[in-house]
Short mmCIF file of N, CA and C in Angstrom, two decimals:
data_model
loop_
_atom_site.label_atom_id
_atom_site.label_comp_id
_atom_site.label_asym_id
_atom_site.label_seq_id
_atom_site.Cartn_x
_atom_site.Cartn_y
_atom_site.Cartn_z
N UNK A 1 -98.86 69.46 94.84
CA UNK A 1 -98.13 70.61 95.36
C UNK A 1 -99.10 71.77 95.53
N UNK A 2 -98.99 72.68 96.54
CA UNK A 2 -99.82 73.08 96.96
C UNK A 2 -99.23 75.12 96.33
N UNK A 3 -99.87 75.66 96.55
CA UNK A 3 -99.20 77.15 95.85
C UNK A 3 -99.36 78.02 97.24
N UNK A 4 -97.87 78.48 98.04
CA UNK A 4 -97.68 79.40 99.08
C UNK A 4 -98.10 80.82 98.85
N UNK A 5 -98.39 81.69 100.01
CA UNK A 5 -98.98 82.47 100.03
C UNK A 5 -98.17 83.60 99.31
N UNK A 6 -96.33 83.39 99.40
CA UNK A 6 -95.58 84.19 98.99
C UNK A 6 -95.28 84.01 97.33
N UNK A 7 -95.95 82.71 97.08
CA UNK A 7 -95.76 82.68 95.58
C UNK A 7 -96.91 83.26 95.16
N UNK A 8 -98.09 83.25 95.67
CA UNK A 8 -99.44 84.11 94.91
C UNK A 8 -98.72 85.68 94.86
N UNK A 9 -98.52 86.54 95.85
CA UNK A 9 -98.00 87.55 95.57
C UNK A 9 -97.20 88.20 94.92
N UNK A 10 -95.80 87.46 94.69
CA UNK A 10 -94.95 87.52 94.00
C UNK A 10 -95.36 87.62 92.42
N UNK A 11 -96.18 86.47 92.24
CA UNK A 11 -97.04 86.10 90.90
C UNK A 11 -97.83 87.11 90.59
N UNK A 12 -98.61 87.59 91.11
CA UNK A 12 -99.20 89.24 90.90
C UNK A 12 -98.69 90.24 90.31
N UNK A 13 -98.04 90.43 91.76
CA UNK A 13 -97.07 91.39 91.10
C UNK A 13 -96.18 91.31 89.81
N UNK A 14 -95.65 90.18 89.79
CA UNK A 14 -95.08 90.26 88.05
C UNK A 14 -95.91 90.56 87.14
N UNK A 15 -97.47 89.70 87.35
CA UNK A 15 -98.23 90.40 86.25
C UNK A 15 -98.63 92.06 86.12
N UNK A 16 -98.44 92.41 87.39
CA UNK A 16 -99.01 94.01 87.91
C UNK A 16 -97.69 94.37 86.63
N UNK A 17 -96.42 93.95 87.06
CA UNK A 17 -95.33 95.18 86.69
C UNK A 17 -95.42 94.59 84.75
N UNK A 18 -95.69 93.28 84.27
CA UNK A 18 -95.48 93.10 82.95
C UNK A 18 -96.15 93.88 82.08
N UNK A 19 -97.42 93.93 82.30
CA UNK A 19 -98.34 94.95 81.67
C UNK A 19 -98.15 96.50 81.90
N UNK A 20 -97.72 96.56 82.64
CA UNK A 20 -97.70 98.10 82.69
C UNK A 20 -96.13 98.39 82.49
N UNK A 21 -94.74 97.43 82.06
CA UNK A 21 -94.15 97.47 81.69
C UNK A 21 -94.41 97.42 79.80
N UNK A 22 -95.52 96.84 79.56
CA UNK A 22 -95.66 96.52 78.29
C UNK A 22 -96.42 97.99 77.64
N UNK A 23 -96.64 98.66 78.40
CA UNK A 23 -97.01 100.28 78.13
C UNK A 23 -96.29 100.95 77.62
N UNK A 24 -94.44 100.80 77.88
CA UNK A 24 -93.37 101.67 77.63
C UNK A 24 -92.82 100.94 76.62
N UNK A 25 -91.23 101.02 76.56
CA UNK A 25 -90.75 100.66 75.49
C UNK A 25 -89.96 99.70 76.14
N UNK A 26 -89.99 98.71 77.27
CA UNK A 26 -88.91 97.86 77.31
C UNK A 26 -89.55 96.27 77.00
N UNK A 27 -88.49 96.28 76.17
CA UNK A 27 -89.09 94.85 75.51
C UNK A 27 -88.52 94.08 75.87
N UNK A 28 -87.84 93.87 77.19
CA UNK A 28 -87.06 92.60 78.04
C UNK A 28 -88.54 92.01 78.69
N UNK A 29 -88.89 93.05 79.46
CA UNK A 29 -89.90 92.16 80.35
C UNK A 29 -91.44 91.75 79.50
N UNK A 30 -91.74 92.63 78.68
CA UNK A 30 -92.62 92.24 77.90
C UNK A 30 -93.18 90.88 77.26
N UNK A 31 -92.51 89.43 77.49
CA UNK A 31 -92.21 88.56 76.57
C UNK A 31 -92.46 87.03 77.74
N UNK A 32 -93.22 86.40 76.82
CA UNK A 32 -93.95 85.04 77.60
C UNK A 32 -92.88 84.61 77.95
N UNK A 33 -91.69 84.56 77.38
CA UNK A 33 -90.13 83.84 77.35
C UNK A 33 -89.62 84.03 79.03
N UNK A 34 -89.42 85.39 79.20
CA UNK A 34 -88.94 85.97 80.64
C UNK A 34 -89.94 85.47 81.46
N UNK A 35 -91.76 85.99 81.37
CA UNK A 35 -92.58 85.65 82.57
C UNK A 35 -92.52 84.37 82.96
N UNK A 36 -92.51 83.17 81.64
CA UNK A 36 -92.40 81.70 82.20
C UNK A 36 -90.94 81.73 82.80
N UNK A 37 -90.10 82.07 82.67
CA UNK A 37 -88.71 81.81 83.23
C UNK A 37 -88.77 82.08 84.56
N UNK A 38 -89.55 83.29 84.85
CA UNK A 38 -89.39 84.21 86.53
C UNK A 38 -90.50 83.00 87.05
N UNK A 39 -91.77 83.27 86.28
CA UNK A 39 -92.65 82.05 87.10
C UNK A 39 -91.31 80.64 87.62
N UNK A 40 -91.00 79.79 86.49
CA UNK A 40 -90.55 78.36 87.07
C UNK A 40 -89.89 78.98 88.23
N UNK A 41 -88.72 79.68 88.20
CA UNK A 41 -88.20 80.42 89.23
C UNK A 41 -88.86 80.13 90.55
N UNK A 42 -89.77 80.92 90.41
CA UNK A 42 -90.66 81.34 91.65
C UNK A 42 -91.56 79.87 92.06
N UNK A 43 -91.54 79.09 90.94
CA UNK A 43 -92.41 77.90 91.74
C UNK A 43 -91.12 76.62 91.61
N UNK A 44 -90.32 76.73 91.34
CA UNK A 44 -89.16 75.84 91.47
C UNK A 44 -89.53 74.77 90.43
N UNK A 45 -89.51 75.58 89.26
CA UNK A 45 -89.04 74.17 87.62
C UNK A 45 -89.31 75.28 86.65
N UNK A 46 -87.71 75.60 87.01
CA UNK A 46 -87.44 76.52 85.44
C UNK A 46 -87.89 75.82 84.27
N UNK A 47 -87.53 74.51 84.40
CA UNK A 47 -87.50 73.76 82.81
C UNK A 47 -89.39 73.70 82.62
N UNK A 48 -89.72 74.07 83.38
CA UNK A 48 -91.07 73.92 82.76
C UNK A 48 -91.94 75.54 82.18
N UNK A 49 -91.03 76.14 83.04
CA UNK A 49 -91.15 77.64 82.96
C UNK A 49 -90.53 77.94 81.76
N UNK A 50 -89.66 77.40 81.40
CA UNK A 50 -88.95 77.48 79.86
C UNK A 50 -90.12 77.07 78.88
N UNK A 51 -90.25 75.90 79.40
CA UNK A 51 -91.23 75.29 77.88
C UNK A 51 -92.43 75.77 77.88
N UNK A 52 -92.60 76.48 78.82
CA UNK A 52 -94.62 77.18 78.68
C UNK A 52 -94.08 78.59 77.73
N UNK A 53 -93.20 78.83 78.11
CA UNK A 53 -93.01 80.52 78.06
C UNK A 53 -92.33 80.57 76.73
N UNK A 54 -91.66 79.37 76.20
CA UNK A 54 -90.71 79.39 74.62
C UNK A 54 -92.20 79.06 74.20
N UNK A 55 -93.52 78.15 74.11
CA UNK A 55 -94.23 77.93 73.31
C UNK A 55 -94.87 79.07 73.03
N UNK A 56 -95.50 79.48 74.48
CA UNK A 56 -96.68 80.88 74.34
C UNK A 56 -95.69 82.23 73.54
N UNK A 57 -94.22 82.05 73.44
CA UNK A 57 -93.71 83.56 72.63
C UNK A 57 -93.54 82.66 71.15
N UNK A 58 -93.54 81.65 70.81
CA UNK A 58 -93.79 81.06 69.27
C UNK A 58 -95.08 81.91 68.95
N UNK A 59 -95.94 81.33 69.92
CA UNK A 59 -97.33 81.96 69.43
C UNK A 59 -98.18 83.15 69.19
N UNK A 60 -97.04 83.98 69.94
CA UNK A 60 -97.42 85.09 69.84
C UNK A 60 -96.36 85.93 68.87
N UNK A 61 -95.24 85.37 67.88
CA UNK A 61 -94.64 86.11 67.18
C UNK A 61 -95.22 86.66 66.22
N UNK A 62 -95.10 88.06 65.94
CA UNK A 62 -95.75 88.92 64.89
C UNK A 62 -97.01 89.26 65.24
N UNK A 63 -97.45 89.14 66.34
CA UNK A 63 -98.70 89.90 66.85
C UNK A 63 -98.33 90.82 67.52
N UNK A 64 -98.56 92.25 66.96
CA UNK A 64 -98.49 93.11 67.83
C UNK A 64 -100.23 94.20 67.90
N UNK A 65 -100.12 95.14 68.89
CA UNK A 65 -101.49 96.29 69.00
C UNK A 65 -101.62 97.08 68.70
N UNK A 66 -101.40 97.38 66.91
CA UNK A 66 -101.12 98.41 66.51
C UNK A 66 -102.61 99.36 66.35
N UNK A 67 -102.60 100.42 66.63
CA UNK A 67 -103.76 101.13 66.48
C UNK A 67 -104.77 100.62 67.95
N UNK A 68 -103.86 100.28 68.77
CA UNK A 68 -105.14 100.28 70.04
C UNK A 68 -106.15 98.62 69.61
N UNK A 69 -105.17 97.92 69.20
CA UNK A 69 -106.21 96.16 69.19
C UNK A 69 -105.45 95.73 69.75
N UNK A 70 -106.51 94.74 70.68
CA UNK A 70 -106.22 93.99 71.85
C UNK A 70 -105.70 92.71 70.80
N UNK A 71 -104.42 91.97 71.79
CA UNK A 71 -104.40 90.81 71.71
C UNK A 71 -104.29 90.07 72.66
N UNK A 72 -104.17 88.97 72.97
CA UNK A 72 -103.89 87.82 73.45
C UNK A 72 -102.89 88.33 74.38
N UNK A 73 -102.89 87.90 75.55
CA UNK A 73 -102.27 88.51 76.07
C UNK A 73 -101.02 87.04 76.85
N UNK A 74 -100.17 86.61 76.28
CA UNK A 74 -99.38 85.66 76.51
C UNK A 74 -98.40 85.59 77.60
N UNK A 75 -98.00 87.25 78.24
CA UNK A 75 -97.18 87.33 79.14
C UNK A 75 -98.08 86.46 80.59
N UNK A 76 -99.29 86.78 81.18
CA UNK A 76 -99.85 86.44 81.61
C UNK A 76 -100.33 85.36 81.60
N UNK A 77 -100.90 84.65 80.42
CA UNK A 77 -101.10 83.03 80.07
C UNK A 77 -99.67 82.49 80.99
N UNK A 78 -98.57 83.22 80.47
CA UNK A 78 -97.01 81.94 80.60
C UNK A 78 -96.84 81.91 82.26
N UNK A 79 -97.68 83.28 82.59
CA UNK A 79 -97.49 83.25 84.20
C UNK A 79 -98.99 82.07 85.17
N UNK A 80 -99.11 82.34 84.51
CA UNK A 80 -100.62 80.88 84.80
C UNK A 80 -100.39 79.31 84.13
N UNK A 81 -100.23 79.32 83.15
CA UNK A 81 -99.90 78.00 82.73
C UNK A 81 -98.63 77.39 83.59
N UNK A 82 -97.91 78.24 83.61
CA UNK A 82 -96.37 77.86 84.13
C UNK A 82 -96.71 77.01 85.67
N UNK A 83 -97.62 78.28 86.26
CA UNK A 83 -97.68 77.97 87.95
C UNK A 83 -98.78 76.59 87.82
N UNK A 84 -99.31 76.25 87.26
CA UNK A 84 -100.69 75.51 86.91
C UNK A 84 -99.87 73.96 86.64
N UNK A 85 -99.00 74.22 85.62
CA UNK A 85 -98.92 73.51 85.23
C UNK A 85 -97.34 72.29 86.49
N UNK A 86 -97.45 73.09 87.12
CA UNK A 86 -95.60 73.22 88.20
C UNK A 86 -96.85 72.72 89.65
N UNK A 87 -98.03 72.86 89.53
CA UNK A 87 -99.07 72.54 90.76
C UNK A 87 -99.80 71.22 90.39
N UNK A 88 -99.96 70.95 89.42
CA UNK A 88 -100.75 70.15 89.04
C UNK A 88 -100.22 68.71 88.59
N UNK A 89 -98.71 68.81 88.38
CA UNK A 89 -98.06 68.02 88.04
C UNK A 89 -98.51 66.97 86.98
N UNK A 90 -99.16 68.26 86.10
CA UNK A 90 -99.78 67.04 84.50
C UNK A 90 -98.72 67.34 83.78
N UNK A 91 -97.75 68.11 83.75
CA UNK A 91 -96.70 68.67 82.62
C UNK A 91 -97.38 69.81 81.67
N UNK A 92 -96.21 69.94 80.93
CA UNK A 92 -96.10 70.95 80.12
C UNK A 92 -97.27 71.03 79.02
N UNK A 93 -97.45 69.92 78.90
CA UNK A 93 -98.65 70.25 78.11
C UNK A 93 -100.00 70.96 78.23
N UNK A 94 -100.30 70.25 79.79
CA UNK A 94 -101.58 70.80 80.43
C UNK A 94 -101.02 72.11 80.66
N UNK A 95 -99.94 72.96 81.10
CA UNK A 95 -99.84 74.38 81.40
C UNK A 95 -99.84 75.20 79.75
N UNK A 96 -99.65 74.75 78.91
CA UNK A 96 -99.61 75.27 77.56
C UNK A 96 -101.03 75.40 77.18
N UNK A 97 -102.40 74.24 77.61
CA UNK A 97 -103.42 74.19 76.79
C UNK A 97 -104.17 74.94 78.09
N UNK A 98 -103.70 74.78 79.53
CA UNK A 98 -104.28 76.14 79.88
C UNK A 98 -104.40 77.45 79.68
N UNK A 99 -102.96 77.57 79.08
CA UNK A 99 -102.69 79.23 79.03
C UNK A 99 -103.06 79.56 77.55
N UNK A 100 -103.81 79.14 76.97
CA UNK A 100 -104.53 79.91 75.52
C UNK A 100 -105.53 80.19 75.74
N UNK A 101 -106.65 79.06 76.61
CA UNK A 101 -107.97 80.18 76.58
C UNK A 101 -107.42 81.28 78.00
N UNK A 102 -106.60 81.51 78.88
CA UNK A 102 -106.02 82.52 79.88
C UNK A 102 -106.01 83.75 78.59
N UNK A 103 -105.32 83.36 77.82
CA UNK A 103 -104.68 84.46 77.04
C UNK A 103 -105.66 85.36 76.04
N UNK A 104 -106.51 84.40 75.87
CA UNK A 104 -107.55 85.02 75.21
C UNK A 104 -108.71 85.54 75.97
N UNK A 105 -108.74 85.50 77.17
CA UNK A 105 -109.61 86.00 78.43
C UNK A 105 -109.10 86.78 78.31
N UNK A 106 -107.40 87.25 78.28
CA UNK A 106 -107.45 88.51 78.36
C UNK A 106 -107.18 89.52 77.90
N UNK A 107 -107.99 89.41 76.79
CA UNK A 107 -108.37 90.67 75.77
C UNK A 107 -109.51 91.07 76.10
N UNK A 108 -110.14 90.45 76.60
CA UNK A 108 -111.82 91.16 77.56
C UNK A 108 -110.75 92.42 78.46
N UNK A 109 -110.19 91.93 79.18
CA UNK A 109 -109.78 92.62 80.41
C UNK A 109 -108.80 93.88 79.98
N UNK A 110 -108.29 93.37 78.74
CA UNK A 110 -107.72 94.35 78.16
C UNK A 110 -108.28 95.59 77.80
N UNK A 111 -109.74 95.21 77.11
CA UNK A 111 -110.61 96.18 76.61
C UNK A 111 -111.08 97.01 77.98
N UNK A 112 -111.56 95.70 78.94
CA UNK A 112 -111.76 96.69 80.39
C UNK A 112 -110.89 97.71 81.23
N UNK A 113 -109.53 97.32 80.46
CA UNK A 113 -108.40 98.58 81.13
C UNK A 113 -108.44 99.46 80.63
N UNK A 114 -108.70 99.39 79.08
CA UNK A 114 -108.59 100.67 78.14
C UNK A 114 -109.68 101.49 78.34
N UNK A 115 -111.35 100.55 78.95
CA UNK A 115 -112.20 101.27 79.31
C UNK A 115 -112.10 102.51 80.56
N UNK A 116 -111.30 102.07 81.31
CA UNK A 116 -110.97 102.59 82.97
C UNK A 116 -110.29 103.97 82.42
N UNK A 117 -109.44 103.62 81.69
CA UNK A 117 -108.32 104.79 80.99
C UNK A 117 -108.83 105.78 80.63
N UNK A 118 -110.07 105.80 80.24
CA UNK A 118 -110.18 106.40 79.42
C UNK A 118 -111.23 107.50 80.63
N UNK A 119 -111.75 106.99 81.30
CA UNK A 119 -112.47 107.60 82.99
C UNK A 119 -110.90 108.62 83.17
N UNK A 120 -109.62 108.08 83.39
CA UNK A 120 -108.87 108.80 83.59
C UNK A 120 -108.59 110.04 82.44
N UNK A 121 -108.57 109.50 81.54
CA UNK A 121 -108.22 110.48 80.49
C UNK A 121 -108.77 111.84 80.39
N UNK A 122 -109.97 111.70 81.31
CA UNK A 122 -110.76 112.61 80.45
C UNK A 122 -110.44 113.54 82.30
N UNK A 123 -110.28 113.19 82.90
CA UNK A 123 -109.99 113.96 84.08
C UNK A 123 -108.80 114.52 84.31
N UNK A 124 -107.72 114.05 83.42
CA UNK A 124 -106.58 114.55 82.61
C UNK A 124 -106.65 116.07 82.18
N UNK A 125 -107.57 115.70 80.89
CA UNK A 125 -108.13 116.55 80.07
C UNK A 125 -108.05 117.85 80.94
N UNK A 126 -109.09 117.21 82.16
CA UNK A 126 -109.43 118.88 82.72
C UNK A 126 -108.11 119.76 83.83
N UNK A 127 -107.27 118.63 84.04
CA UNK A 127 -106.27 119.22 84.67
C UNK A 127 -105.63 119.99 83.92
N UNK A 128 -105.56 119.54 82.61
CA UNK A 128 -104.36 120.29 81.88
C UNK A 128 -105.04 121.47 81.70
N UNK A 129 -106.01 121.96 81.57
CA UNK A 129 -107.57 122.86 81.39
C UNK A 129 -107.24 123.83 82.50
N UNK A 130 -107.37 123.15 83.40
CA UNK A 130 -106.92 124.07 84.73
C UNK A 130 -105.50 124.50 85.27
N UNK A 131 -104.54 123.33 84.34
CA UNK A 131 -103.32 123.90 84.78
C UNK A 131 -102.55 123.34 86.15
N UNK A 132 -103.42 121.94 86.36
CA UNK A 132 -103.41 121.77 87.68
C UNK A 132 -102.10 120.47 87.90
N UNK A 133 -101.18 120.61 87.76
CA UNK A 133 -100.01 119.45 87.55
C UNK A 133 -100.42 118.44 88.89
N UNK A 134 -100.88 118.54 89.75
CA UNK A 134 -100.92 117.33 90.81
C UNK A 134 -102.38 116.67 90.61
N UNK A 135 -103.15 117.32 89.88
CA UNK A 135 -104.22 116.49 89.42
C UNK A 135 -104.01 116.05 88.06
N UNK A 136 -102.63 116.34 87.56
CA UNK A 136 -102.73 115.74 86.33
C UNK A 136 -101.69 114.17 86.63
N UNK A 137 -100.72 114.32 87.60
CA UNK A 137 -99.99 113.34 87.82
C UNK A 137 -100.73 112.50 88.41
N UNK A 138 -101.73 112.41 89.26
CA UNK A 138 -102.61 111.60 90.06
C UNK A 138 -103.47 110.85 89.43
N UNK A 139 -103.87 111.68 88.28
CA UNK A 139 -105.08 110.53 87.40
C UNK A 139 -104.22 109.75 86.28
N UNK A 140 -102.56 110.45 86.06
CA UNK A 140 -102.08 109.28 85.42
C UNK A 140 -101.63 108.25 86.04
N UNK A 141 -101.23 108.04 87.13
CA UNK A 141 -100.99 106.84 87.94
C UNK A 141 -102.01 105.81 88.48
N UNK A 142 -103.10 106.81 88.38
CA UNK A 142 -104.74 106.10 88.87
C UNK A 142 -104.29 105.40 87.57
N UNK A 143 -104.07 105.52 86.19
CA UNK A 143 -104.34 105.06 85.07
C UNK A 143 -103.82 104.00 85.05
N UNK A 144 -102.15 104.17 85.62
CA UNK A 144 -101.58 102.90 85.44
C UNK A 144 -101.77 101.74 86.52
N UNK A 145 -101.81 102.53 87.47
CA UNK A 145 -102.78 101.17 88.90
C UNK A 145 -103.39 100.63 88.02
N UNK A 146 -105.01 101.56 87.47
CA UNK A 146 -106.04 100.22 87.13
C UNK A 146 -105.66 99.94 86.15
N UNK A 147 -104.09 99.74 84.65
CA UNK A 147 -103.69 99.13 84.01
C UNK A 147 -103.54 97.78 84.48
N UNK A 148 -102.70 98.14 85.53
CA UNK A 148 -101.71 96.90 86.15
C UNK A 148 -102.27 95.55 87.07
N UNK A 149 -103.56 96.66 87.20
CA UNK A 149 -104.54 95.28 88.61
C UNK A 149 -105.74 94.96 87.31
N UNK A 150 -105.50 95.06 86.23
CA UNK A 150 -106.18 94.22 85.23
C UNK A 150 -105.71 93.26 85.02
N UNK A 151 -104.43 92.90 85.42
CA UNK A 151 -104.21 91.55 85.43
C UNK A 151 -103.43 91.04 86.79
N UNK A 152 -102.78 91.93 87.12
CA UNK A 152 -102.27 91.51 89.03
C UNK A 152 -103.82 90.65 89.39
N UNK A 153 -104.79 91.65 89.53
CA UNK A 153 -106.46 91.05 90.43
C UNK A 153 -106.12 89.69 89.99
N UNK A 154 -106.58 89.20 88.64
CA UNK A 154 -107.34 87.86 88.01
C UNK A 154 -105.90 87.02 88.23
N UNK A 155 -104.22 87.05 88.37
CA UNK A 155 -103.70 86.13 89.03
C UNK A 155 -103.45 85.94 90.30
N UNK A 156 -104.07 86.64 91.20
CA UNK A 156 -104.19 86.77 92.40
C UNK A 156 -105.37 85.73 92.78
N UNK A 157 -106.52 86.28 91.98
CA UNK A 157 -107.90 85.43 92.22
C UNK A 157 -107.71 83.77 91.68
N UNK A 158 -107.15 83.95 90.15
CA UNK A 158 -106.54 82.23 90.43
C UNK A 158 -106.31 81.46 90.80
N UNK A 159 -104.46 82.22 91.59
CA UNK A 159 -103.83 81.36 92.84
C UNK A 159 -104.66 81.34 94.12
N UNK A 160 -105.51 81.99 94.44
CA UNK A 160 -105.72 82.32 95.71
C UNK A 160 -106.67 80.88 95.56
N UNK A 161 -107.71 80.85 94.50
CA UNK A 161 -108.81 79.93 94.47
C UNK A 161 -108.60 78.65 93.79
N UNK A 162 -107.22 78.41 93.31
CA UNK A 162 -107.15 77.59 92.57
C UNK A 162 -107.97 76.76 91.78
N UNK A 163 -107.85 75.33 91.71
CA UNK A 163 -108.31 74.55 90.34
C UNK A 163 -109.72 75.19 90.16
N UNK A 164 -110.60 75.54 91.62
CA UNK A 164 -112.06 75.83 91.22
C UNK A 164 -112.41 76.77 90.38
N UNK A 165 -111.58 78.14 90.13
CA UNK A 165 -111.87 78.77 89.50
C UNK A 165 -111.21 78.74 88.32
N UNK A 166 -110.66 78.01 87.85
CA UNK A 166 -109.70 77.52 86.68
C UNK A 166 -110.95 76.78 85.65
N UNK A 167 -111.73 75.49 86.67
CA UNK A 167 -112.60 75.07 86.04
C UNK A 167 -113.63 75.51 85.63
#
């Protein structure tokens, strides 16, 4: 099975909106449980989208980022394993043992968002300095863009390149 151009996008974007949903306080979308569910959805086998997304939120119970530490980032694994595993037609297993080293890739990327943030932060800083409210709203949304295409980019680049860049 081959992955359509409207499922790479779609797939992005969930990761664009999970993470930068995982910024605030809603803890519906936050959760490997929902992303594998919307993934099978979107690639047609909920039931596999179930079982990537119930394993990867086992695994991630009681990990949370307290004090600014990266973890594992599982919402994203369940959105890669799920589609991986719904393309590849090895089953649930192969989308589960893909999406742990996914998940642990992206705590690099994590650290690289918090790095970007912090470019914003400090240009923040000087708005509030100056008083300047449209340069202060502009570098917080710059903030959350390059939150959100820290992980939108790398499932975009996935689907787009498939197994090659997987391997």
């Amino acid at each position: 099975m081959n992955i359509e151009i409207w499922q790479i996008i779609v797939l992005s974007l969930l990761g664009f909106y999970a993470i930068v949903e995982n910024l605030g306080i809603n803890v519906f979308a936050n959760q490997a449980l929902i992303m594998g569910t919307i993934t099978g959805l979107v690639m047609g086998d909920v039931k596999t989208g179930l079982a990537v997304g119930a394993t990867l939120q086992l695994m991630g119970l009681g990990i949370q980022a307290y004090g600014g530490a990266s973890v594992p980032d599982y919402m994203t694994a369940s959105i890669v394993g799920t589609a991986f595993a719904v393309i590849s037609g090895k089953g649930i297993e192969f989308g589960i043992g893909l999406a742990v080293p996914v998940a642990l890739l992206m705590i690099q990327l994590d650290i690289l968002a918090r790095f970007c943030n912090v470019f914003f932060q400090r240009r923040i800083d000087n708005g509030i300095k100056e008083m300047n409210l449209s340069k202060i709203r502009l570098f917080h949304l710059l903030g959350t863009f390059s939150w959100g295409l820290s992980r939108g980019l790398p499932i975009f680049l996935v689907f787009s390149f498939g197994e090659r860049i997987v391997e």
